[in-house]
């Protein structure tokens, strides 16, 4: 009833403007003009709006259309400005009456209210719902910038790929196309899939010195379908060049000329990583079906399944680890930086004889951070990182271990520069014995062959890093190939302090500096892992001191801070895991096999002083800054030392650098 009356009222209230009626009468005699068309539309919509069958939404639409027509008519000088203003006011009021009305039957504001209520609820539910994004700052976002950059790079890489395909179709060999050396082989879909997968993985390299323009983060932010490296494995070299010319221009190992060869993964990140955030790379081998994708020749004889396994299980992109996360072991860190990072930064200097060694052995008591160092290399080197636990080679791929080893090196060769990190290397390269299982003997032999290939080829830029806490069990032949041996000792007091301070900084803790020093004093002989365990144990102290009834109701801020007493009681349960006897074994082995011990507490005299040490009867080693040494007769060694001390030059000193590599492996055999 009420609604009917209202409609009647509104019907009466509406009178088409006199000027328009007049205009209509005048134009009725003539052919229809735009004005007459407008008038008839006006009437149509008027009746529609007033017919009583319209919903509030339709009415609002009708009035909005009228307002538009008024504006149109005025713009075409069909009505005067005064008339337009009057009409506009009238229909604008009608329109807003519907829009603003809270009546569910006649107005629309009920919808708005619901929406606002909804939005209000979301806002009060959680502050996280509130976005700080504005059109200004959205372009500042890292992910947006990366995507924009990736888009640009993708465009240019696509052009490069198209170019390369044309060349390949014409039968031009890879060597004939130096910028894209790997595009000569276009093979079956299956191989192609593998290649695509490897490229994807390769693109997940770690960040070099935490460089922000890492392509790891860049590539991971690019949707899978458009990931440049998926589509353009071989073109990634040019890609990384654009990201950071420094990376491209820096072969990790070997000569500069070989830089171009498939350095797919120069995709430096995690950065990640670090920043990478620790995103795990799980390459999707087999996703791509583009038969035009190239595959590396070196993978041709390798079982695709193996390559896939390597891609899925071996390439490692764990949470990012920085050098600062590793307490102590300064010498090892400095040496690794020298071997891995610097050659990448200055490939022009680290060439030829100065080229970095291709095999490193990290050895030392358990829990001293060897694996941590491996992870750090993965994050910081900018090389493709393959991490494999030797025990998984021997146990997981029973009967196929040696094939896996071959595949591993083949894939690494395709993904140069690459670091192959072999944890628990002793279980892979233990000394050959009578009771040795046939399969593990085969794995070992294959490994030595591959290691030989990788370490002797000046072309390949593959660094093999082995870690072990049983160095004495490593086969002599293998040890010889891992020319750089770094002792990772138990942490010294300062390192233990660092570990406690760093771990406690993240906790609610009331330890004073003196108390930390006291803990460090009481934890002599603890490994890094022991220290971590000690802190864990102590951190449970405040919880243990709670009454059990409290645990259900207590809030986190009511838990008391970790205090010195907690550490005292933790020290009663956590004991050093390395016995003094074991420690002695490591020290002895280090003295026998690693010369760096002659250079100081952690093996290094970083002041750059050379020192002569007794190596074997009648000979001396002359150490020189940068790990250059000479074996020579005692008098000569002493003479050179004196020369060096006096700042005098001697051809032998200059020659030291050139010869040390030649005899270093030979000496280590003895
Ligand atoms: N130098 C260190 N600085 C900081 N934390 C360390 C250090 N050494 C060990 N840790 C802690 O101990 C844990 C174990 O270290 P890691 O696995 O690297 O030891 P490892 O030397 O590889 O032992 P293992 O010989 O038994 O394999 C690390 O995750 C870390 O929490
Ligand atoms: Mg380990």
XYZ file of C-alpha atoms and ligand atoms in Angstrom:
702
model
C 0.000 0.000 0.000
C 2.588 2.424 1.086
C 4.741 1.540 -1.875
C 1.840 2.101 -4.311
C 1.172 5.508 -2.855
C 4.765 6.463 -3.086
C 4.941 5.480 -6.715
C 1.824 7.466 -7.445
C 3.335 10.432 -5.778
C 6.489 10.116 -7.716
C 4.468 9.695 -10.939
C 2.650 12.906 -10.235
C 5.784 14.586 -9.181
C 7.509 13.902 -12.468
C 6.673 16.202 -15.284
C 8.853 16.183 -18.335
C 10.403 19.615 -18.777
C 8.212 22.023 -20.656
C 10.946 23.015 -22.991
C 11.437 19.391 -23.983
C 7.696 18.818 -24.591
C 7.623 21.850 -26.725
C 10.648 20.710 -28.519
C 9.049 17.332 -29.075
C 5.883 18.854 -30.543
C 7.896 20.945 -32.898
C 9.975 18.103 -34.054
C 7.080 15.653 -34.395
C 6.456 16.883 -37.884
C 9.960 16.265 -39.004
C 12.057 13.187 -39.460
C 13.460 11.793 -36.176
C 16.497 13.725 -35.046
C 18.890 12.906 -32.214
C 16.788 15.178 -30.033
C 13.595 13.294 -30.709
C 15.354 10.035 -30.135
C 16.502 11.329 -26.754
C 13.026 12.446 -25.863
C 11.485 9.091 -26.631
C 14.223 7.338 -24.677
C 13.564 9.737 -21.836
C 9.881 8.836 -21.811
C 10.607 5.157 -22.008
C 12.882 5.283 -19.049
C 10.441 7.513 -17.177
C 7.694 4.921 -17.506
C 10.068 2.127 -16.659
C 11.128 3.842 -13.483
C 7.608 4.672 -12.442
C 5.945 1.425 -13.486
C 6.313 -0.119 -10.060
C 7.969 -3.261 -11.387
C 11.530 -1.950 -11.037
C 13.890 -2.951 -8.317
C 15.705 -0.146 -6.481
C 18.796 -1.042 -8.472
C 17.000 -0.653 -11.789
C 15.472 2.611 -10.624
C 18.871 3.912 -9.664
C 20.169 2.885 -13.078
C 17.240 4.661 -14.721
C 17.904 7.878 -12.835
C 21.599 7.655 -13.552
C 20.778 7.325 -17.253
C 18.560 10.370 -17.015
C 21.307 12.395 -15.423
C 23.620 11.366 -18.220
C 21.065 12.358 -20.829
C 20.565 15.745 -19.191
C 24.288 16.321 -19.396
C 24.292 15.110 -22.990
C 21.377 17.347 -23.974
C 22.990 20.351 -22.343
C 26.315 19.618 -23.990
C 24.513 19.510 -27.362
C 22.725 22.764 -26.587
C 19.409 20.982 -26.708
C 18.454 22.495 -23.363
C 19.578 25.634 -21.609
C 22.018 25.690 -18.762
C 19.292 26.732 -16.302
C 17.072 23.916 -17.445
C 19.948 21.445 -17.244
C 20.781 22.621 -13.741
C 17.190 22.245 -12.569
C 16.790 18.826 -14.106
C 20.145 17.685 -12.841
C 19.292 18.764 -9.295
C 15.956 17.047 -9.437
C 17.201 13.693 -10.750
C 20.329 13.753 -8.728
C 18.162 14.014 -5.618
C 16.001 11.138 -6.760
C 19.040 9.081 -7.572
C 20.713 9.712 -4.269
C 17.457 9.080 -2.410
C 17.581 5.507 -3.717
C 21.279 5.089 -3.251
C 21.285 6.411 0.290
C 18.038 4.882 1.495
C 18.539 2.283 4.179
C 15.166 0.723 3.385
C 15.782 -2.772 2.100
C 12.821 -2.583 -0.325
C 13.235 0.864 -1.799
C 16.882 1.765 -1.294
C 20.332 0.444 -1.965
C 22.260 1.583 1.042
C 21.556 -1.684 2.769
C 24.118 -3.318 0.460
C 26.688 -0.683 1.173
C 26.131 -1.066 4.852
C 26.693 -4.805 4.643
C 29.836 -4.307 2.723
C 31.128 -1.732 5.134
C 30.307 -3.956 8.065
C 32.204 -6.755 6.420
C 35.202 -4.576 5.778
C 35.079 -3.232 9.309
C 35.074 -6.742 10.733
C 38.048 -7.742 8.680
C 39.947 -4.734 9.781
C 39.346 -5.360 13.429
C 40.003 -9.074 13.078
C 43.590 -8.546 12.305
C 45.801 -5.652 11.557
C 47.481 -7.739 8.937
C 44.502 -7.209 6.710
C 45.313 -3.579 6.388
C 47.452 -3.006 3.403
C 50.081 -0.339 3.360
C 50.239 -0.499 -0.392
C 49.828 2.653 -2.338
C 50.343 3.302 -5.985
C 53.539 5.085 -5.065
C 55.123 2.412 -2.956
C 53.980 -0.616 -4.904
C 56.726 -0.033 -7.436
C 59.255 0.064 -4.662
C 58.437 -3.492 -3.648
C 61.264 -5.904 -4.268
C 59.062 -8.521 -5.886
C 57.510 -5.959 -8.218
C 60.897 -4.617 -9.209
C 62.175 -8.109 -9.757
C 59.248 -9.013 -11.923
C 59.670 -5.892 -13.960
C 63.332 -6.641 -14.354
C 62.591 -10.264 -15.180
C 60.135 -9.122 -17.809
C 62.754 -6.975 -19.461
C 65.353 -9.704 -19.283
C 62.934 -12.264 -20.614
C 62.176 -10.109 -23.598
C 65.788 -9.689 -24.509
C 66.604 -13.341 -23.813
C 63.774 -14.406 -26.058
C 65.350 -12.503 -28.846
C 68.633 -14.234 -28.102
C 66.946 -17.632 -28.133
C 65.193 -16.957 -31.374
C 68.509 -15.984 -32.828
C 70.158 -19.122 -31.527
C 67.423 -21.359 -32.855
C 67.824 -19.912 -36.255
C 71.510 -20.663 -36.065
C 70.941 -24.157 -34.821
C 68.416 -24.878 -37.528
C 71.027 -23.920 -40.001
C 73.361 -26.420 -38.478
C 75.675 -23.942 -36.929
C 77.669 -25.574 -34.194
C 77.866 -24.347 -30.647
C 81.411 -23.318 -31.064
C 80.405 -21.231 -33.998
C 78.056 -19.343 -31.747
C 80.156 -18.406 -28.805
C 77.494 -16.423 -27.062
C 75.225 -19.447 -26.909
C 77.539 -22.395 -26.878
C 75.060 -24.987 -25.754
C 72.410 -24.509 -28.319
C 73.876 -26.811 -30.881
C 72.129 -29.905 -29.696
C 68.425 -30.114 -30.068
C 67.189 -33.468 -29.147
C 64.305 -35.627 -28.089
C 61.565 -34.458 -25.821
C 62.794 -36.569 -22.970
C 66.231 -35.092 -23.075
C 64.723 -31.748 -23.500
C 62.723 -32.171 -20.362
C 65.813 -33.008 -18.440
C 67.599 -30.062 -19.784
C 64.752 -27.854 -18.843
C 64.793 -29.220 -15.369
C 68.447 -28.767 -14.974
C 68.215 -25.292 -16.201
C 65.554 -24.574 -13.686
C 67.627 -25.899 -10.891
C 70.672 -24.247 -12.102
C 68.925 -21.015 -11.943
C 68.637 -21.363 -8.219
C 72.149 -20.506 -7.356
C 73.002 -18.742 -4.163
C 73.743 -15.159 -3.507
C 77.190 -13.843 -3.829
C 78.001 -11.723 -0.847
C 74.342 -11.130 -0.337
C 74.027 -9.227 -3.540
C 70.537 -7.827 -3.829
C 70.160 -8.370 -7.506
C 70.396 -12.054 -7.155
C 68.655 -13.864 -9.876
C 67.687 -16.577 -7.474
C 65.110 -14.400 -5.916
C 64.468 -12.928 -9.253
C 63.816 -16.187 -10.920
C 61.847 -17.606 -8.108
C 59.543 -14.678 -8.343
C 58.910 -15.252 -11.979
C 55.954 -17.518 -12.585
C 57.039 -21.016 -13.567
C 55.730 -20.773 -17.068
C 57.668 -17.711 -17.904
C 60.796 -18.418 -15.964
C 63.536 -17.369 -18.216
C 65.786 -20.221 -17.380
C 63.060 -22.758 -18.087
C 62.739 -21.574 -21.545
C 66.200 -20.362 -22.109
C 68.661 -22.552 -20.354
C 71.544 -21.597 -22.485
C 70.582 -18.027 -22.741
C 70.852 -17.583 -19.025
C 74.422 -16.591 -19.404
C 73.379 -13.453 -21.099
C 70.666 -13.175 -18.562
C 72.991 -13.168 -15.637
C 75.141 -10.715 -17.425
C 72.320 -8.311 -17.350
C 71.585 -8.974 -13.760
C 75.093 -8.385 -12.598
C 77.895 -8.245 -15.067
C 80.293 -9.174 -12.310
C 78.870 -12.646 -12.063
C 78.987 -13.353 -15.695
C 82.477 -12.113 -16.066
C 83.770 -14.301 -13.313
C 84.488 -17.903 -13.901
C 84.863 -19.612 -10.582
C 87.507 -21.950 -11.801
C 89.611 -22.147 -14.857
C 89.913 -19.821 -17.711
C 87.778 -16.921 -18.510
C 87.006 -18.190 -21.968
C 84.985 -21.017 -20.619
C 82.712 -18.718 -18.721
C 80.057 -18.837 -21.321
C 79.681 -22.509 -21.342
C 76.360 -23.105 -19.796
C 76.746 -21.092 -16.680
C 73.053 -21.412 -16.281
C 72.976 -20.892 -12.654
C 74.906 -17.841 -12.348
C 71.527 -17.035 -11.320
C 72.698 -15.850 -8.166
C 70.163 -15.328 -5.881
C 69.076 -16.228 -2.118
C 69.935 -15.239 -2.106
C 68.845 -16.475 0.088
C 67.971 -16.515 0.125
C 68.941 -15.396 1.811
C 67.225 -13.781 1.887
C 66.363 -16.468 -0.353
C 64.266 -17.131 2.501
C 65.527 -20.575 2.170
C 63.181 -21.500 -0.565
C 63.870 -25.046 -1.518
C 64.531 -25.585 -5.139
C 62.654 -28.548 -6.351
C 63.288 -28.616 -9.989
C 60.459 -29.820 -12.088
C 62.225 -32.012 -14.487
C 59.856 -33.230 -17.074
C 57.448 -30.371 -16.863
C 58.514 -28.853 -20.070
C 57.605 -30.566 -23.264
C 59.002 -28.107 -25.709
C 60.999 -30.232 -28.133
C 62.963 -27.211 -29.203
C 64.697 -26.890 -25.881
C 68.375 -27.691 -26.056
C 70.057 -30.409 -24.070
C 73.687 -30.566 -23.177
C 75.744 -33.084 -25.036
C 77.440 -34.101 -21.828
C 74.182 -35.472 -20.491
C 73.512 -37.646 -23.492
C 74.974 -40.798 -22.074
C 73.520 -40.280 -18.650
C 70.291 -41.950 -17.699
C 67.573 -39.314 -17.587
C 66.285 -40.822 -14.362
C 69.629 -40.158 -12.757
C 69.714 -36.574 -13.913
C 66.255 -36.142 -12.557
C 67.257 -37.606 -9.220
C 70.205 -35.288 -9.019
C 68.063 -32.334 -9.815
C 65.459 -33.302 -7.293
C 67.532 -34.569 -4.478
C 71.032 -33.325 -4.706
C 70.876 -29.722 -5.653
C 70.585 -28.021 -2.362
C 69.064 -24.717 -1.540
C 68.505 -24.791 2.167
C 68.025 -21.812 4.430
C 70.667 -19.189 3.859
C 73.795 -19.245 5.996
C 76.170 -16.310 6.169
C 79.781 -16.242 7.250
C 78.742 -14.477 10.432
C 76.596 -17.442 11.400
C 79.745 -19.501 11.754
C 81.558 -18.621 14.949
C 85.331 -18.862 15.004
C 87.197 -20.902 12.371
C 88.460 -17.647 10.967
C 91.251 -19.253 9.046
C 88.969 -21.735 7.320
C 86.523 -18.973 6.477
C 89.254 -16.740 5.111
C 90.688 -19.571 3.049
C 87.337 -20.515 1.609
C 86.614 -16.940 0.720
C 89.956 -16.835 -0.994
C 89.295 -20.048 -2.876
C 85.673 -19.612 -3.742
C 84.595 -16.007 -3.508
C 87.590 -14.042 -4.645
C 88.164 -16.028 -7.813
C 84.612 -15.249 -8.665
C 85.085 -11.576 -8.031
C 88.399 -11.323 -9.821
C 88.644 -14.047 -12.424
C 91.203 -11.980 -14.243
C 93.633 -12.393 -11.361
C 92.826 -15.958 -10.388
C 93.798 -17.629 -13.611
C 96.416 -20.136 -14.607
C 98.533 -21.219 -11.692
C 96.662 -18.876 -9.452
C 93.480 -20.707 -10.295
C 91.799 -21.967 -7.162
C 92.236 -25.568 -6.060
C 89.462 -27.855 -7.142
C 89.237 -30.047 -4.127
C 88.907 -29.069 -0.480
C 88.651 -31.322 2.521
C 87.072 -29.971 5.672
C 87.932 -32.202 8.556
C 87.643 -31.994 12.288
C 85.725 -33.252 15.292
C 81.978 -33.706 14.996
C 79.761 -30.682 15.457
C 82.317 -28.038 14.638
C 80.479 -26.524 11.718
C 81.761 -28.399 8.676
C 78.315 -28.905 7.241
C 77.476 -25.330 8.184
C 80.476 -24.137 6.171
C 79.264 -26.244 3.239
C 75.900 -24.519 3.412
C 77.571 -21.161 3.646
C 79.590 -21.895 0.514
C 76.322 -22.771 -1.171
C 74.857 -19.426 -0.223
C 77.861 -17.242 -0.777
C 79.742 -18.676 -3.706
C 77.272 -17.920 -6.445
C 77.961 -21.331 -7.914
C 75.487 -24.109 -8.515
C 75.591 -26.104 -5.363
C 75.245 -29.854 -5.241
C 75.094 -31.309 -1.815
C 75.209 -35.001 -1.337
C 75.602 -37.144 1.667
C 77.953 -39.966 0.831
C 75.939 -42.403 2.865
C 72.907 -41.701 0.717
C 74.945 -42.559 -2.371
C 75.899 -45.879 -0.923
C 72.618 -46.766 0.714
C 69.860 -44.976 -1.174
C 70.887 -45.871 -4.658
C 72.105 -49.321 -4.011
C 73.682 -50.816 -7.092
C 73.449 -47.526 -8.934
C 75.847 -45.504 -6.853
C 78.577 -45.267 -9.444
C 76.104 -44.235 -12.110
C 74.872 -41.560 -9.757
C 78.406 -40.328 -9.227
C 78.919 -40.118 -12.985
C 75.616 -38.339 -13.437
C 76.410 -35.959 -10.606
C 79.641 -34.814 -12.198
C 78.060 -34.663 -15.645
C 75.276 -32.433 -14.413
C 77.763 -30.327 -12.451
C 79.805 -29.912 -15.608
C 76.729 -28.598 -17.352
C 76.008 -26.235 -14.527
C 79.409 -24.687 -14.111
C 80.624 -23.043 -12.040
C 79.567 -25.674 -9.578
C 80.388 -26.760 -6.069
C 79.894 -30.396 -5.147
C 79.685 -30.732 -1.414
C 80.057 -34.266 -0.121
C 79.224 -34.612 3.516
C 80.569 -37.633 5.380
C 82.988 -38.175 2.538
C 84.766 -40.852 4.561
C 81.899 -43.261 4.022
C 82.325 -42.814 0.279
C 86.065 -42.780 0.084
C 87.123 -45.018 2.916
C 90.357 -46.853 2.449
C 90.127 -49.909 0.276
C 90.047 -53.022 2.328
C 89.604 -56.716 1.857
C 86.099 -56.909 3.206
C 84.953 -54.053 1.058
C 81.686 -54.476 -0.707
C 81.874 -54.672 -4.467
C 79.340 -51.912 -5.028
C 81.048 -49.457 -2.703
C 84.375 -50.246 -4.349
C 82.860 -49.410 -7.717
C 81.410 -46.165 -6.386
C 84.750 -45.194 -4.977
C 86.592 -45.964 -8.176
C 84.104 -43.985 -10.215
C 84.344 -41.132 -7.775
C 88.102 -41.034 -8.001
C 87.939 -41.077 -11.776
C 85.444 -38.231 -11.818
C 87.314 -36.330 -9.167
C 90.446 -36.695 -11.210
C 88.663 -35.395 -14.275
C 87.218 -32.484 -12.394
C 90.384 -31.595 -10.577
C 92.749 -31.928 -13.471
C 90.711 -30.320 -16.211
C 91.534 -26.676 -16.398
C 88.356 -26.130 -18.352
C 85.949 -27.413 -15.777
C 85.035 -25.062 -13.018
C 83.948 -27.585 -10.475
C 84.997 -27.379 -6.855
C 84.652 -30.530 -4.797
C 84.323 -29.937 -1.070
C 84.412 -32.953 1.181
C 83.602 -32.898 4.886
C 84.472 -35.569 7.362
C 85.037 -36.196 11.007
C 87.023 -39.316 10.216
C 89.775 -38.035 7.959
C 92.043 -40.913 8.788
C 89.616 -43.262 7.048
C 89.796 -41.508 3.713
C 91.556 -43.294 0.937
C 95.024 -41.964 0.311
C 94.326 -41.473 -3.392
C 91.219 -39.455 -2.669
C 92.963 -37.378 -0.070
C 95.623 -36.491 -2.576
C 92.981 -35.114 -4.905
C 91.498 -32.907 -2.227
C 94.558 -30.747 -2.160
C 93.372 -28.120 0.239
C 92.751 -29.530 3.659
C 91.225 -27.347 6.287
C 91.112 -28.337 9.898
C 87.907 -27.221 11.543
C 88.828 -27.375 15.211
C 86.741 -27.086 18.356
C 85.636 -23.508 18.891
C 87.897 -21.335 20.957
C 86.594 -19.280 23.885
C 85.762 -16.291 21.705
C 83.833 -18.488 19.269
C 81.915 -20.165 22.092
C 81.052 -16.753 23.443
C 79.811 -15.724 20.033
C 77.585 -18.786 19.797
C 76.045 -18.217 23.245
C 75.609 -14.489 22.692
C 74.024 -14.989 19.284
C 71.634 -17.680 20.420
C 70.674 -15.840 23.594
C 70.099 -12.591 21.721
C 67.010 -14.203 20.213
C 65.666 -15.294 23.599
C 64.267 -13.669 26.700
C 67.441 -13.803 28.715
C 69.015 -11.987 31.650
C 72.643 -13.042 31.277
C 75.238 -10.405 31.976
C 78.499 -10.254 30.042
C 80.388 -11.650 33.023
C 78.006 -14.570 33.247
C 78.450 -15.328 29.556
C 82.210 -15.300 30.072
C 81.785 -17.703 32.965
C 79.699 -20.059 30.812
C 82.374 -19.901 28.134
C 84.998 -20.759 30.721
C 83.012 -23.746 31.962
C 82.376 -25.041 28.453
C 85.973 -25.596 27.460
C 86.183 -28.546 25.065
C 82.617 -28.103 23.790
C 82.016 -28.223 20.061
C 79.737 -25.736 18.308
C 76.974 -28.323 18.344
C 77.550 -28.895 22.085
C 77.264 -25.173 22.708
C 74.028 -25.068 20.777
C 72.754 -28.005 22.782
C 73.819 -26.305 26.030
C 71.832 -23.203 25.122
C 68.804 -25.312 24.221
C 68.991 -27.116 27.507
C 69.368 -23.878 29.469
C 66.449 -22.325 27.635
C 64.221 -25.057 29.038
C 65.156 -24.013 32.594
C 62.488 -21.329 32.980
C 59.820 -23.760 31.733
C 60.964 -26.477 34.087
C 60.788 -24.094 37.012
C 57.103 -23.519 36.370
C 54.507 -25.463 38.272
C 52.883 -27.944 35.931
C 49.481 -26.367 36.553
C 50.741 -23.064 35.275
C 51.767 -24.329 31.886
C 48.215 -24.505 30.613
C 47.355 -20.965 31.538
C 50.582 -19.004 31.570
C 51.218 -16.426 28.854
C 54.596 -16.354 27.068
C 55.632 -13.075 28.682
C 55.109 -14.589 32.107
C 57.896 -17.109 31.484
C 60.922 -15.828 33.360
C 64.089 -14.969 31.467
C 66.840 -17.541 31.008
C 69.452 -16.943 33.684
C 72.895 -18.141 34.678
C 71.454 -20.789 36.993
C 69.802 -22.450 33.997
C 73.188 -22.713 32.327
C 74.730 -24.103 35.479
C 72.200 -26.903 35.614
C 72.447 -27.421 31.833
C 76.204 -27.823 32.210
C 75.524 -30.773 34.486
C 73.747 -32.670 31.701
C 75.424 -31.475 28.503
C 78.946 -32.789 28.254
C 81.559 -32.298 25.525
C 80.952 -34.786 22.765
C 84.582 -34.937 21.694
C 86.871 -36.725 24.100
C 90.409 -35.415 24.624
C 91.688 -38.647 23.136
C 89.701 -38.151 19.939
C 90.809 -34.577 19.799
C 94.383 -35.700 19.933
C 93.762 -37.935 16.935
C 92.498 -34.994 14.911
C 95.386 -32.838 15.973
C 97.849 -35.554 15.034
C 96.208 -36.116 11.678
C 96.218 -32.416 11.065
C 99.883 -32.204 11.854
C 100.636 -35.028 9.481
C 98.384 -34.076 6.605
C 97.577 -30.447 6.798
C 100.320 -27.922 6.644
C 98.163 -25.070 7.617
C 98.588 -26.034 11.255
C 102.070 -24.670 10.998
C 100.665 -21.296 10.438
C 99.023 -20.699 13.767
C 96.334 -21.771 16.181
C 93.703 -22.310 13.539
C 96.254 -23.054 10.965
C 96.937 -19.618 9.670
C 99.446 -16.901 10.109
C 97.347 -14.201 8.618
C 99.992 -11.586 9.133
C 101.576 -12.806 5.976
C 104.814 -13.958 7.505
C 106.456 -16.905 5.862
C 107.672 -19.634 8.121
C 109.898 -22.595 7.623
C 108.791 -25.830 9.146
C 110.084 -29.292 9.264
C 108.221 -31.520 6.867
C 110.389 -34.528 6.612
C 113.954 -35.438 7.181
C 116.225 -33.060 5.427
C 113.549 -30.896 3.873
C 111.657 -27.847 4.935
C 108.486 -26.220 3.818
C 108.565 -22.577 3.167
C 105.193 -21.053 3.763
C 104.265 -17.905 2.175
C 101.201 -15.685 2.442
C 98.480 -17.086 0.271
C 99.447 -20.685 0.965
C 102.434 -20.822 -1.256
C 105.105 -23.151 -0.182
C 108.288 -24.699 -1.331
C 109.945 -27.853 -0.315
C 113.617 -27.453 -0.210
C 116.732 -28.292 1.654
C 117.062 -26.748 5.084
C 119.772 -24.195 4.352
C 117.945 -22.900 1.302
C 114.682 -22.564 3.181
C 116.334 -20.636 5.956
C 118.129 -18.412 3.487
C 114.888 -17.542 1.771
C 113.291 -16.795 5.083
C 116.017 -14.347 5.858
C 115.619 -12.830 2.404
C 111.944 -12.359 2.984
C 112.413 -10.887 6.419
C 114.864 -8.376 5.037
C 112.423 -7.515 2.290
C 114.802 -8.729 -0.391
C 113.661 -10.466 -3.498
C 114.863 -13.799 -4.666
C 113.896 -15.753 -7.767
C 113.018 -18.698 -5.549
C 110.465 -16.635 -3.689
C 108.875 -15.605 -6.949
C 109.023 -19.144 -8.198
C 107.324 -20.462 -5.082
C 103.960 -19.540 -6.360
C 104.529 -21.328 -9.620
C 105.861 -24.545 -8.256
C 103.818 -25.210 -5.160
C 100.963 -26.772 -7.027
C 103.218 -29.119 -8.866
C 104.679 -30.730 -5.837
C 101.888 -30.181 -3.319
C 99.990 -33.354 -4.241
C 103.222 -35.237 -4.442
C 104.204 -34.197 -0.962
C 100.845 -35.054 0.502
C 101.280 -38.594 -0.719
C 104.312 -39.052 1.387
N 81.281 -22.674 14.402
C 79.987 -22.725 14.669
N 79.281 -21.601 14.791
C 77.973 -21.613 15.067
N 77.269 -22.741 15.225
C 77.916 -23.911 15.121
C 79.300 -23.968 14.824
N 79.664 -25.252 14.769
C 78.584 -25.974 15.001
N 77.518 -25.180 15.213
C 76.172 -25.627 15.531
O 76.184 -27.035 15.532
C 75.325 -27.564 14.544
C 75.965 -28.745 13.881
O 77.049 -28.303 13.092
P 77.512 -29.064 11.784
O 76.465 -30.018 11.365
O 77.963 -28.067 10.814
O 78.730 -29.868 12.359
P 79.674 -30.830 11.563
O 81.057 -30.339 11.778
O 79.219 -30.992 10.172
O 79.473 -32.188 12.379
P 79.658 -33.681 11.863
O 81.132 -33.900 11.708
O 79.102 -34.495 12.964
O 78.920 -33.801 10.593
C 75.070 -26.418 13.596
O 73.815 -26.513 13.001
C 75.181 -25.215 14.485
O 73.945 -24.996 15.145
Mg 78.376 -32.583 9.126
